[in-house]
Amino acid sequence: MDCKVATSIRWLFALGLAIALLMIYRSQVAGDALALLTKGWLFAEGGVWVPFGNPAATSTGGFVPGGFTALVVGLPLKLWMDHRAPTLLILLGHVIAYVLMDRVVAETLGSRARIVLLVVYWLNPWRLYQSAWLDNSNYVFLTGAVHAWACFRQRSKPNWFHSALLVAAVGLTAQLHLSAVLLVVATVLLWWRGYSKPHWPGVALGVLVTVVSLIPWFIEVVRQPEIVPGRSGTLGNGLLLIWPVLKGSVYWLRYASLYTTRGMNVYDFTPAFGADADRLLAPLFTNLGLGLLTLTLIPVLVANVRCFREYRKSADGLTGRAWLRGYAIWILVAIIVSNALSPSSPMWWHNLIILHAAVLPMVLWFDAVLRGSRASLARRGLMAWAVLSALLLLGMAFGSEQYRHGGREAWGWALPRNDRVVEDLNLTRYGITIDPKQGKYPINNNYLYRTYVVPFECPPPSAGG
């Protein structure tokens, strides 16, 4: 590998890791994170294993099936009783995801494309923002990369380990976030088109691991049927309304761009730097994040059009560019199918599990230009993209609602009393407040608190409650 390329890879990786660690240090806690921490705390502190996750991500009632949530949150809390402990595990998952995608890109395109991957995936503001706080959707990036890596390894012949790993990863991730179903659709399409060859005994082993992990949940369902997800909503809602399909497809383009969602771009730099700095920085970053950076959709659109044109001109392929191109396109088809069948309208976090595929057209396009006569222009463009990403991410780290304590539209949650989980994790320093009159438990989690938390600790009500 060229020495300059190796140096660029090291520095870009270090930059992304440093920003993620800064974000973790500054991260706050709100409703969904509180519900996750409560399950993890019950497991770490009291040995109580809650066999279901947070309210279903499809917003159709019930809870996500399975007790995997309690493990991935509770085990880190056993080592360090701090709300950031599970987030460090999330960041580790993102690091592994990058390494897996790096191996796929390196084997198919070479070392220059690895730099492109660092810029459009590792420094991707959607991904980095989600790597540094506690939420169900932040775990899915690793599963997406495992899917790509396992399918790539089986592009020519089946392998029992890769098949078992892929199925078990998707099955366990479905216990964290139901968007894992999207990868089931994608896997079937890739098998149908010949981009992945499953090893059926390995598939059976992965299914077995998933079913065994769900046994405690099945037992809980007998006790309390209300926890089953999907009891409301209409299957095929997207086919009836059309807009959900279009909306999900637009996120495919946005994930590869710097045009992030409004929730990431509500800035207030007063807690970090004071009111004078906020008057300058808040409008600057708001306009940068939701204004100027919409222009980054243009190269993403160009890259996708080029990807489709090359796919139509060439036959399905199992090596190099052809495999990456086909993988990306059939993942996009899976998004369209999944969003059409979904009982609820897709939100920006519902399809994050395929972000690794959404950036592939950009990797392919930039790599092709870097090999041609316009290589110097491509290098400058790539450098500008990296600088803009870093600036946007630093603005988020100090000014966005998830990574500051207080300010406009502050992140946080008011509880009716000071439970032990709040005291043990010192959450009143990180966005949680106690309000006996206005406070409430996270939405749809009354069953969790009534059945598990209250009998376990039975704390006295706080003053004034």
CSV table of C-alpha atoms in Angstrom, one decimal:
chain,number,residue,atom,x,y,z
A,1,MET,CA,0.0,0.0,0.0
A,2,ASP,CA,1.2,3.5,-0.8
A,3,CYS,CA,2.6,5.3,2.3
A,4,LYS,CA,0.4,8.4,1.7
A,5,VAL,CA,-2.7,6.3,1.4
A,6,ALA,CA,-1.8,4.4,4.7
A,7,THR,CA,-1.2,7.7,6.5
A,8,SER,CA,-4.5,9.2,5.2
A,9,ILE,CA,-6.4,6.1,6.4
A,10,ARG,CA,-4.9,6.3,9.9
A,11,TRP,CA,-5.6,10.0,10.3
A,12,LEU,CA,-9.1,9.9,9.0
A,13,PHE,CA,-9.9,6.9,11.2
A,14,ALA,CA,-8.4,8.7,14.3
A,15,LEU,CA,-10.5,11.8,13.5
A,16,GLY,CA,-13.8,9.9,13.4
A,17,LEU,CA,-12.9,8.0,16.6
A,18,ALA,CA,-11.9,11.2,18.4
A,19,ILE,CA,-15.2,12.9,17.5
A,20,ALA,CA,-17.2,9.9,18.6
A,21,LEU,CA,-15.5,9.7,22.0
A,22,LEU,CA,-16.1,13.4,22.4
A,23,MET,CA,-19.8,12.9,21.7
A,24,ILE,CA,-20.0,10.0,24.1
A,25,TYR,CA,-18.5,12.1,26.8
A,26,ARG,CA,-21.1,14.8,26.2
A,27,SER,CA,-24.1,12.6,25.6
A,28,GLN,CA,-27.4,13.0,27.4
A,29,VAL,CA,-30.3,10.7,28.4
A,30,ALA,CA,-33.9,11.0,27.3
A,31,GLY,CA,-37.0,8.7,27.3
A,32,ASP,CA,-35.9,5.7,25.1
A,33,ALA,CA,-32.4,5.7,26.5
A,34,LEU,CA,-33.9,5.8,30.0
A,35,ALA,CA,-36.0,2.7,29.2
A,36,LEU,CA,-33.0,0.9,27.9
A,37,LEU,CA,-30.9,1.8,30.9
A,38,THR,CA,-33.7,0.6,33.2
A,39,LYS,CA,-33.6,-2.8,31.6
A,40,GLY,CA,-29.8,-2.9,31.8
A,41,TRP,CA,-29.7,-1.7,35.4
A,42,LEU,CA,-32.2,-4.4,36.4
A,43,PHE,CA,-30.0,-7.0,34.9
A,44,ALA,CA,-26.7,-5.6,36.2
A,45,GLU,CA,-27.8,-4.6,39.7
A,46,GLY,CA,-30.6,-7.1,40.6
A,47,GLY,CA,-30.1,-10.0,38.2
A,48,VAL,CA,-33.6,-9.4,36.7
A,49,TRP,CA,-33.7,-10.2,33.0
A,50,VAL,CA,-36.5,-8.3,31.2
A,51,PRO,CA,-37.4,-10.5,28.2
A,52,PHE,CA,-38.6,-7.7,25.9
A,53,GLY,CA,-37.1,-4.6,24.4
A,54,ASN,CA,-38.4,-1.0,24.0
A,55,PRO,CA,-41.7,-0.2,22.5
A,56,ALA,CA,-41.8,-1.5,18.9
A,57,ALA,CA,-39.9,0.7,16.5
A,58,THR,CA,-42.7,0.4,14.0
A,59,SER,CA,-44.9,2.4,16.3
A,60,THR,CA,-47.6,-0.2,16.1
A,61,GLY,CA,-47.9,-1.1,19.7
A,62,GLY,CA,-46.3,-3.7,22.0
A,63,PHE,CA,-42.6,-4.2,22.6
A,64,VAL,CA,-39.7,-5.5,20.5
A,65,PRO,CA,-39.5,-9.3,21.2
A,66,GLY,CA,-36.6,-10.8,23.1
A,67,GLY,CA,-34.3,-10.1,26.0
A,68,PHE,CA,-31.1,-9.3,24.0
A,69,THR,CA,-31.6,-5.6,24.9
A,70,ALA,CA,-31.2,-6.3,28.6
A,71,LEU,CA,-27.9,-8.1,27.9
A,72,VAL,CA,-26.2,-5.6,25.6
A,73,VAL,CA,-27.1,-2.8,28.0
A,74,GLY,CA,-26.7,-4.7,31.3
A,75,LEU,CA,-23.4,-6.4,30.7
A,76,PRO,CA,-21.5,-3.1,30.2
A,77,LEU,CA,-23.2,-1.6,33.3
A,78,LYS,CA,-21.8,-4.5,35.3
A,79,LEU,CA,-18.3,-3.3,34.4
A,80,TRP,CA,-19.0,0.5,34.8
A,81,MET,CA,-22.2,1.8,36.3
A,82,ASP,CA,-22.5,4.8,34.0
A,83,HIS,CA,-25.0,5.6,31.2
A,84,ARG,CA,-22.0,5.8,28.8
A,85,ALA,CA,-20.9,2.2,29.3
A,86,PRO,CA,-23.4,0.7,26.9
A,87,THR,CA,-22.6,3.5,24.4
A,88,LEU,CA,-19.0,2.5,24.3
A,89,LEU,CA,-20.2,-1.0,23.3
A,90,ILE,CA,-22.2,0.7,20.5
A,91,LEU,CA,-19.1,2.5,19.3
A,92,LEU,CA,-17.1,-0.7,19.3
A,93,GLY,CA,-19.8,-2.2,17.1
A,94,HIS,CA,-19.4,0.8,14.7
A,95,VAL,CA,-15.6,0.3,14.6
A,96,ILE,CA,-16.1,-3.4,13.8
A,97,ALA,CA,-18.7,-2.5,11.1
A,98,TYR,CA,-16.2,-0.1,9.5
A,99,VAL,CA,-13.5,-2.8,9.6
A,100,LEU,CA,-15.8,-5.3,7.9
A,101,MET,CA,-16.8,-2.8,5.2
A,102,ASP,CA,-13.1,-1.8,4.7
A,103,ARG,CA,-12.2,-5.5,4.0
A,104,VAL,CA,-15.0,-5.8,1.4
A,105,VAL,CA,-14.0,-2.6,-0.3
A,106,ALA,CA,-10.2,-3.3,-0.1
A,107,GLU,CA,-10.7,-6.7,-1.8
A,108,THR,CA,-13.0,-5.4,-4.5
A,109,LEU,CA,-11.6,-2.0,-5.4
A,110,GLY,CA,-8.2,-1.5,-3.7
A,111,SER,CA,-6.6,0.9,-1.3
A,112,ARG,CA,-7.7,4.3,-2.8
A,113,ALA,CA,-11.4,3.2,-2.4
A,114,ARG,CA,-10.6,2.6,1.3
A,115,ILE,CA,-10.0,6.4,1.7
A,116,VAL,CA,-13.4,7.1,0.0
A,117,LEU,CA,-15.1,4.7,2.4
A,118,LEU,CA,-13.5,6.5,5.4
A,119,VAL,CA,-14.9,9.8,4.2
A,120,VAL,CA,-18.4,8.8,3.1
A,121,TYR,CA,-19.0,6.0,5.7
A,122,TRP,CA,-16.7,6.4,8.7
A,123,LEU,CA,-17.1,10.2,8.8
A,124,ASN,CA,-20.7,10.0,7.7
A,125,PRO,CA,-22.6,12.4,10.1
A,126,TRP,CA,-25.7,10.1,10.2
A,127,ARG,CA,-23.6,7.2,11.4
A,128,LEU,CA,-21.3,9.1,13.7
A,129,TYR,CA,-24.2,10.9,15.4
A,130,GLN,CA,-25.8,7.5,16.1
A,131,SER,CA,-22.6,6.0,17.4
A,132,ALA,CA,-22.3,8.0,20.6
A,133,TRP,CA,-25.6,7.8,22.5
A,134,LEU,CA,-27.9,5.1,23.7
A,135,ASP,CA,-30.8,4.1,21.3
A,136,ASN,CA,-32.1,0.9,19.8
A,137,SER,CA,-31.4,2.1,16.2
A,138,ASN,CA,-27.7,2.7,17.0
A,139,TYR,CA,-26.9,-1.0,17.3
A,140,VAL,CA,-28.0,-1.9,13.7
A,141,PHE,CA,-24.9,-0.5,11.9
A,142,LEU,CA,-22.8,-3.6,12.9
A,143,THR,CA,-25.5,-6.0,11.6
A,144,GLY,CA,-25.7,-4.1,8.3
A,145,ALA,CA,-21.9,-4.5,7.8
A,146,VAL,CA,-22.0,-8.2,8.9
A,147,HIS,CA,-24.7,-8.7,6.3
A,148,ALA,CA,-22.5,-7.2,3.5
A,149,TRP,CA,-19.4,-9.1,4.7
A,150,ALA,CA,-21.1,-12.4,5.0
A,151,CYS,CA,-22.9,-12.1,1.7
A,152,PHE,CA,-19.6,-11.1,0.0
A,153,ARG,CA,-17.8,-14.2,1.5
A,154,GLN,CA,-20.6,-16.4,0.1
A,155,ARG,CA,-20.7,-14.8,-3.4
A,156,SER,CA,-19.1,-17.9,-5.0
A,157,LYS,CA,-19.9,-20.8,-2.6
A,158,PRO,CA,-21.8,-21.4,0.6
A,159,ASN,CA,-20.1,-21.4,4.0
A,160,TRP,CA,-21.7,-22.6,7.2
A,161,PHE,CA,-20.1,-20.1,9.5
A,162,HIS,CA,-21.0,-17.1,7.4
A,163,SER,CA,-24.6,-18.3,6.9
A,164,ALA,CA,-25.0,-19.0,10.6
A,165,LEU,CA,-23.5,-15.6,11.6
A,166,LEU,CA,-25.7,-13.7,9.2
A,167,VAL,CA,-28.9,-15.3,10.3
A,168,ALA,CA,-28.1,-15.1,14.0
A,169,ALA,CA,-27.0,-11.5,13.7
A,170,VAL,CA,-30.2,-10.5,12.0
A,171,GLY,CA,-32.3,-12.6,14.4
A,172,LEU,CA,-30.6,-11.1,17.5
A,173,THR,CA,-30.7,-7.6,16.1
A,174,ALA,CA,-34.5,-7.9,15.6
A,175,GLN,CA,-34.6,-8.0,19.4
A,176,LEU,CA,-33.1,-4.5,19.4
A,177,HIS,CA,-34.8,-3.0,16.4
A,178,LEU,CA,-37.4,-4.4,14.0
A,179,SER,CA,-35.7,-2.8,11.0
A,180,ALA,CA,-33.7,-6.0,10.9
A,181,VAL,CA,-36.6,-7.4,9.0
A,182,LEU,CA,-35.4,-5.3,6.1
A,183,LEU,CA,-32.2,-7.5,5.9
A,184,VAL,CA,-34.4,-10.6,5.7
A,185,VAL,CA,-36.0,-9.2,2.5
A,186,ALA,CA,-32.6,-8.2,1.2
A,187,THR,CA,-31.1,-11.6,1.8
A,188,VAL,CA,-33.8,-13.3,-0.1
A,189,LEU,CA,-33.4,-11.0,-3.0
A,190,LEU,CA,-29.6,-11.4,-3.1
A,191,TRP,CA,-30.0,-15.2,-3.0
A,192,TRP,CA,-32.5,-15.0,-5.8
A,193,ARG,CA,-30.2,-12.9,-7.9
A,194,GLY,CA,-27.1,-15.0,-7.2
A,195,TYR,CA,-25.2,-12.5,-5.1
A,196,SER,CA,-25.1,-14.8,-2.1
A,197,LYS,CA,-25.2,-18.5,-1.7
A,198,PRO,CA,-26.5,-19.7,1.7
A,199,HIS,CA,-25.3,-22.8,3.4
A,200,TRP,CA,-28.6,-24.3,4.6
A,201,PRO,CA,-27.4,-26.2,7.7
A,202,GLY,CA,-25.7,-22.9,8.7
A,203,VAL,CA,-28.9,-21.1,8.2
A,204,ALA,CA,-30.7,-23.6,10.4
A,205,LEU,CA,-28.1,-23.1,13.1
A,206,GLY,CA,-28.6,-19.3,13.0
A,207,VAL,CA,-32.4,-19.8,13.2
A,208,LEU,CA,-31.9,-22.2,16.2
A,209,VAL,CA,-29.8,-19.6,18.0
A,210,THR,CA,-32.6,-17.0,17.4
A,211,VAL,CA,-35.4,-19.2,18.5
A,212,VAL,CA,-33.6,-20.3,21.7
A,213,SER,CA,-32.9,-16.7,22.6
A,214,LEU,CA,-36.7,-15.9,22.3
A,215,ILE,CA,-37.9,-18.6,24.8
A,216,PRO,CA,-38.1,-16.2,27.8
A,217,TRP,CA,-40.1,-13.9,25.6
A,218,PHE,CA,-42.6,-16.6,24.6
A,219,ILE,CA,-43.0,-17.4,28.3
A,220,GLU,CA,-43.7,-13.7,29.0
A,221,VAL,CA,-46.2,-13.4,26.2
A,222,VAL,CA,-48.3,-16.2,27.9
A,223,ARG,CA,-48.3,-14.0,31.1
A,224,GLN,CA,-49.0,-10.7,29.3
A,225,PRO,CA,-50.1,-10.8,25.7
A,226,GLU,CA,-50.1,-6.9,25.5
A,227,ILE,CA,-46.3,-7.0,24.9
A,228,VAL,CA,-46.7,-8.5,21.4
A,229,PRO,CA,-45.8,-5.9,18.7
A,230,GLY,CA,-47.8,-5.1,15.6
A,231,ARG,CA,-51.3,-5.2,17.2
A,232,SER,CA,-52.2,-2.0,15.4
A,233,GLY,CA,-51.4,-0.6,11.9
A,234,THR,CA,-52.1,-2.0,8.5
A,235,LEU,CA,-49.8,-4.3,6.6
A,236,GLY,CA,-49.1,-2.9,3.2
A,237,ASN,CA,-49.8,0.7,4.4
A,238,GLY,CA,-47.1,2.0,2.0
A,239,LEU,CA,-48.8,0.5,-1.0
A,240,LEU,CA,-52.0,2.3,-0.1
A,241,LEU,CA,-50.4,5.7,0.6
A,242,ILE,CA,-47.4,5.6,-1.8
A,243,TRP,CA,-45.6,8.4,0.1
A,244,PRO,CA,-44.0,6.0,2.7
A,245,VAL,CA,-42.3,4.2,-0.2
A,246,LEU,CA,-41.0,7.5,-1.7
A,247,LYS,CA,-39.9,8.8,1.7
A,248,GLY,CA,-37.9,5.6,2.4
A,249,SER,CA,-36.3,5.8,-1.0
A,250,VAL,CA,-35.3,9.5,-0.4
A,251,TYR,CA,-33.5,8.5,2.8
A,252,TRP,CA,-31.4,6.2,0.6
A,253,LEU,CA,-29.9,9.3,-1.0
A,254,ARG,CA,-29.8,11.3,2.2
A,255,TYR,CA,-27.9,8.7,4.1
A,256,ALA,CA,-24.9,9.0,1.7
A,257,SER,CA,-25.0,12.8,1.8
A,258,LEU,CA,-24.3,15.4,4.5
A,259,TYR,CA,-28.0,16.5,4.5
A,260,THR,CA,-29.0,15.3,7.9
A,261,THR,CA,-32.4,15.5,9.7
A,262,ARG,CA,-33.6,18.5,11.6
A,263,GLY,CA,-33.4,16.7,14.9
A,264,MET,CA,-29.6,16.6,14.5
A,265,ASN,CA,-29.5,20.3,13.7
A,266,VAL,CA,-31.2,22.1,16.6
A,267,TYR,CA,-28.2,24.0,17.9
A,268,ASP,CA,-27.6,26.0,21.0
A,269,PHE,CA,-23.9,26.6,21.9
A,270,THR,CA,-24.8,28.6,25.0
A,271,PRO,CA,-24.1,25.8,27.5
A,272,ALA,CA,-20.7,25.1,26.0
A,273,PHE,CA,-19.4,28.5,24.9
A,274,GLY,CA,-21.8,31.2,26.2
A,275,ALA,CA,-24.6,33.4,24.6
A,276,ASP,CA,-22.3,35.6,22.5
A,277,ALA,CA,-20.8,32.5,20.8
A,278,ASP,CA,-24.2,31.0,20.3
A,279,ARG,CA,-25.5,34.1,18.4
A,280,LEU,CA,-22.8,33.5,15.9
A,281,LEU,CA,-22.5,29.7,15.8
A,282,ALA,CA,-26.1,28.6,16.0
A,283,PRO,CA,-27.3,30.3,12.7
A,284,LEU,CA,-24.0,29.3,11.0
A,285,PHE,CA,-24.4,25.6,11.7
A,286,THR,CA,-28.1,25.6,11.2
A,287,ASN,CA,-27.6,27.1,7.7
A,288,LEU,CA,-24.7,24.7,7.1
A,289,GLY,CA,-26.6,21.6,8.2
A,290,LEU,CA,-30.0,22.2,6.6
A,291,GLY,CA,-29.1,24.7,3.8
A,292,LEU,CA,-25.7,24.4,2.1
A,293,LEU,CA,-25.3,20.7,2.7
A,294,THR,CA,-28.4,19.9,0.8
A,295,LEU,CA,-26.2,20.5,-2.2
A,296,THR,CA,-24.3,17.3,-1.3
A,297,LEU,CA,-27.4,15.4,-2.5
A,298,ILE,CA,-26.3,16.3,-6.1
A,299,PRO,CA,-23.2,14.1,-6.2
A,300,VAL,CA,-25.1,11.3,-4.4
A,301,LEU,CA,-27.8,11.4,-7.1
A,302,VAL,CA,-25.1,11.4,-9.8
A,303,ALA,CA,-23.4,8.4,-8.2
A,304,ASN,CA,-26.6,6.5,-8.0
A,305,VAL,CA,-27.6,7.2,-11.6
A,306,ARG,CA,-24.1,6.1,-12.7
A,307,CYS,CA,-24.5,2.9,-10.6
A,308,PHE,CA,-27.8,2.0,-12.2
A,309,ARG,CA,-26.6,2.7,-15.7
A,310,GLU,CA,-23.5,0.4,-15.2
A,311,TYR,CA,-25.7,-2.3,-13.7
A,312,ARG,CA,-28.1,-2.3,-16.7
A,313,LYS,CA,-25.2,-2.5,-19.1
A,314,SER,CA,-23.5,-5.4,-17.4
A,315,ALA,CA,-24.5,-8.8,-16.3
A,316,ASP,CA,-24.8,-9.8,-12.7
A,317,GLY,CA,-21.3,-10.3,-11.3
A,318,LEU,CA,-19.6,-12.0,-8.4
A,319,THR,CA,-16.3,-10.0,-8.2
A,320,GLY,CA,-15.1,-6.5,-7.9
A,321,ARG,CA,-17.3,-3.6,-8.9
A,322,ALA,CA,-20.1,-5.7,-10.3
A,323,TRP,CA,-20.8,-7.4,-6.9
A,324,LEU,CA,-20.8,-4.1,-5.0
A,325,ARG,CA,-23.0,-2.5,-7.6
A,326,GLY,CA,-25.5,-5.3,-7.5
A,327,TYR,CA,-25.5,-5.6,-3.8
A,328,ALA,CA,-26.3,-1.9,-3.4
A,329,ILE,CA,-29.1,-2.0,-6.0
A,330,TRP,CA,-30.8,-5.0,-4.5
A,331,ILE,CA,-30.6,-3.5,-1.0
A,332,LEU,CA,-32.4,-0.5,-2.4
A,333,VAL,CA,-35.1,-2.8,-3.9
A,334,ALA,CA,-35.4,-4.4,-0.4
A,335,ILE,CA,-36.0,-0.9,1.1
A,336,ILE,CA,-38.8,-0.2,-1.4
A,337,VAL,CA,-40.4,-3.6,-0.7
A,338,SER,CA,-40.1,-3.3,3.1
A,339,ASN,CA,-41.4,0.3,3.2
A,340,ALA,CA,-44.3,-0.7,1.0
A,341,LEU,CA,-45.3,-3.6,3.3
A,342,SER,CA,-44.6,-1.7,6.6
A,343,PRO,CA,-47.7,-1.0,8.7
A,344,SER,CA,-46.3,2.5,9.6
A,345,SER,CA,-44.7,5.4,7.7
A,346,PRO,CA,-40.8,5.1,7.7
A,347,MET,CA,-39.0,7.6,9.9
A,348,TRP,CA,-35.4,8.6,9.3
A,349,TRP,CA,-34.1,6.0,11.8
A,350,HIS,CA,-36.1,3.0,10.5
A,351,ASN,CA,-33.7,2.3,7.5
A,352,LEU,CA,-30.3,3.1,9.1
A,353,ILE,CA,-29.5,-0.6,9.0
A,354,ILE,CA,-28.7,-0.2,5.3
A,355,LEU,CA,-26.6,2.9,5.5
A,356,HIS,CA,-23.5,0.8,4.7
A,357,ALA,CA,-25.1,0.0,1.3
A,358,ALA,CA,-26.4,3.5,0.6
A,359,VAL,CA,-22.8,4.8,0.5
A,360,LEU,CA,-21.5,2.2,-1.9
A,361,PRO,CA,-22.6,4.1,-5.1
A,362,MET,CA,-20.5,7.0,-3.8
A,363,VAL,CA,-17.5,4.7,-3.1
A,364,LEU,CA,-17.8,3.3,-6.6
A,365,TRP,CA,-18.1,6.7,-8.3
A,366,PHE,CA,-15.3,8.4,-6.4
A,367,ASP,CA,-13.0,5.4,-6.9
A,368,ALA,CA,-13.6,5.4,-10.7
A,369,VAL,CA,-12.9,9.2,-10.9
A,370,LEU,CA,-9.7,8.8,-8.8
A,371,ARG,CA,-8.5,6.3,-11.5
A,372,GLY,CA,-9.1,8.7,-14.4
A,373,SER,CA,-8.0,12.0,-15.8
A,374,ARG,CA,-9.9,14.0,-13.2
A,375,ALA,CA,-8.2,12.4,-10.2
A,376,SER,CA,-6.9,15.7,-8.8
A,377,LEU,CA,-10.4,17.2,-8.8
A,378,ALA,CA,-11.8,14.1,-7.1
A,379,ARG,CA,-9.1,14.3,-4.4
A,380,ARG,CA,-10.0,17.9,-3.7
A,381,GLY,CA,-13.7,17.1,-3.6
A,382,LEU,CA,-13.0,14.2,-1.2
A,383,MET,CA,-11.0,16.5,1.0
A,384,ALA,CA,-13.7,19.1,1.0
A,385,TRP,CA,-16.3,16.5,1.9
A,386,ALA,CA,-14.2,15.3,4.8
A,387,VAL,CA,-13.7,18.8,6.1
A,388,LEU,CA,-17.4,19.6,5.9
A,389,SER,CA,-18.3,16.4,7.7
A,390,ALA,CA,-15.8,17.1,10.5
A,391,LEU,CA,-17.1,20.7,10.9
A,392,LEU,CA,-20.7,19.5,11.0
A,393,LEU,CA,-19.9,16.8,13.5
A,394,LEU,CA,-18.0,19.1,15.8
A,395,GLY,CA,-21.0,21.5,15.7
A,396,MET,CA,-23.3,18.6,16.7
A,397,ALA,CA,-20.9,17.5,19.5
A,398,PHE,CA,-21.1,20.9,21.2
A,399,GLY,CA,-24.4,22.3,20.1
A,400,SER,CA,-27.0,19.7,19.1
A,401,GLU,CA,-29.7,18.6,21.5
A,402,GLN,CA,-28.3,15.1,22.1
A,403,TYR,CA,-24.9,16.3,23.1
A,404,ARG,CA,-25.5,19.3,25.4
A,405,HIS,CA,-27.1,19.7,28.7
A,406,GLY,CA,-29.8,22.4,28.5
A,407,GLY,CA,-30.5,25.1,25.9
A,408,ARG,CA,-33.2,25.3,23.3
A,409,GLU,CA,-35.3,22.2,22.8
A,410,ALA,CA,-33.1,20.4,25.4
A,411,TRP,CA,-32.8,16.7,25.4
A,412,GLY,CA,-34.0,15.0,28.5
A,413,TRP,CA,-37.0,13.6,30.4
A,414,ALA,CA,-38.9,14.4,33.6
A,415,LEU,CA,-39.8,11.5,35.9
A,416,PRO,CA,-42.4,11.6,38.7
A,417,ARG,CA,-39.9,10.3,41.3
A,418,ASN,CA,-36.2,9.6,41.9
A,419,ASP,CA,-35.8,5.9,41.3
A,420,ARG,CA,-32.7,4.0,42.2
A,421,VAL,CA,-31.7,3.6,38.5
A,422,VAL,CA,-31.6,7.4,38.3
A,423,GLU,CA,-29.4,7.7,41.5
A,424,ASP,CA,-27.1,4.8,40.7
A,425,LEU,CA,-26.4,6.2,37.2
A,426,ASN,CA,-26.4,9.8,38.4
A,427,LEU,CA,-28.8,10.7,35.5
A,428,THR,CA,-29.9,14.0,36.9
A,429,ARG,CA,-26.6,15.3,35.6
A,430,TYR,CA,-27.3,14.1,32.1
A,431,GLY,CA,-30.8,15.3,31.1
A,432,ILE,CA,-33.1,13.5,33.6
A,433,THR,CA,-35.2,15.7,36.0
A,434,ILE,CA,-37.6,14.9,38.8
A,435,ASP,CA,-41.0,16.5,38.7
A,436,PRO,CA,-43.7,14.8,40.9
A,437,LYS,CA,-46.5,16.8,39.2
A,438,GLN,CA,-45.6,16.8,35.5
A,439,GLY,CA,-43.1,13.9,35.3
A,440,LYS,CA,-44.0,10.6,33.6
A,441,TYR,CA,-42.4,7.3,32.7
A,442,PRO,CA,-41.2,6.8,29.1
A,443,ILE,CA,-44.2,6.2,26.7
A,444,ASN,CA,-45.7,2.7,26.7
A,445,ASN,CA,-43.3,1.5,29.5
A,446,ASN,CA,-45.9,1.4,32.3
A,447,TYR,CA,-45.9,-2.4,32.1
A,448,LEU,CA,-42.1,-2.4,32.5
A,449,TYR,CA,-42.2,-0.3,35.6
A,450,ARG,CA,-45.3,-1.9,37.1
A,451,THR,CA,-44.0,-5.4,36.7
A,452,TYR,CA,-40.3,-5.2,37.1
A,453,VAL,CA,-39.0,-1.9,38.6
A,454,VAL,CA,-41.5,-1.2,41.4
A,455,PRO,CA,-41.6,-4.7,42.9
A,456,PHE,CA,-37.8,-4.8,42.8
A,457,GLU,CA,-37.0,-1.6,44.7
A,458,CYS,CA,-40.2,-0.1,46.1
A,459,PRO,CA,-38.6,3.3,46.8
A,460,PRO,CA,-40.4,5.9,48.9
A,461,PRO,CA,-42.0,8.7,46.9
A,462,SER,CA,-39.9,11.8,46.5
A,463,ALA,CA,-40.8,15.0,48.5
A,464,GLY,CA,-44.0,16.6,47.3
A,465,GLY,CA,-45.1,13.4,45.4
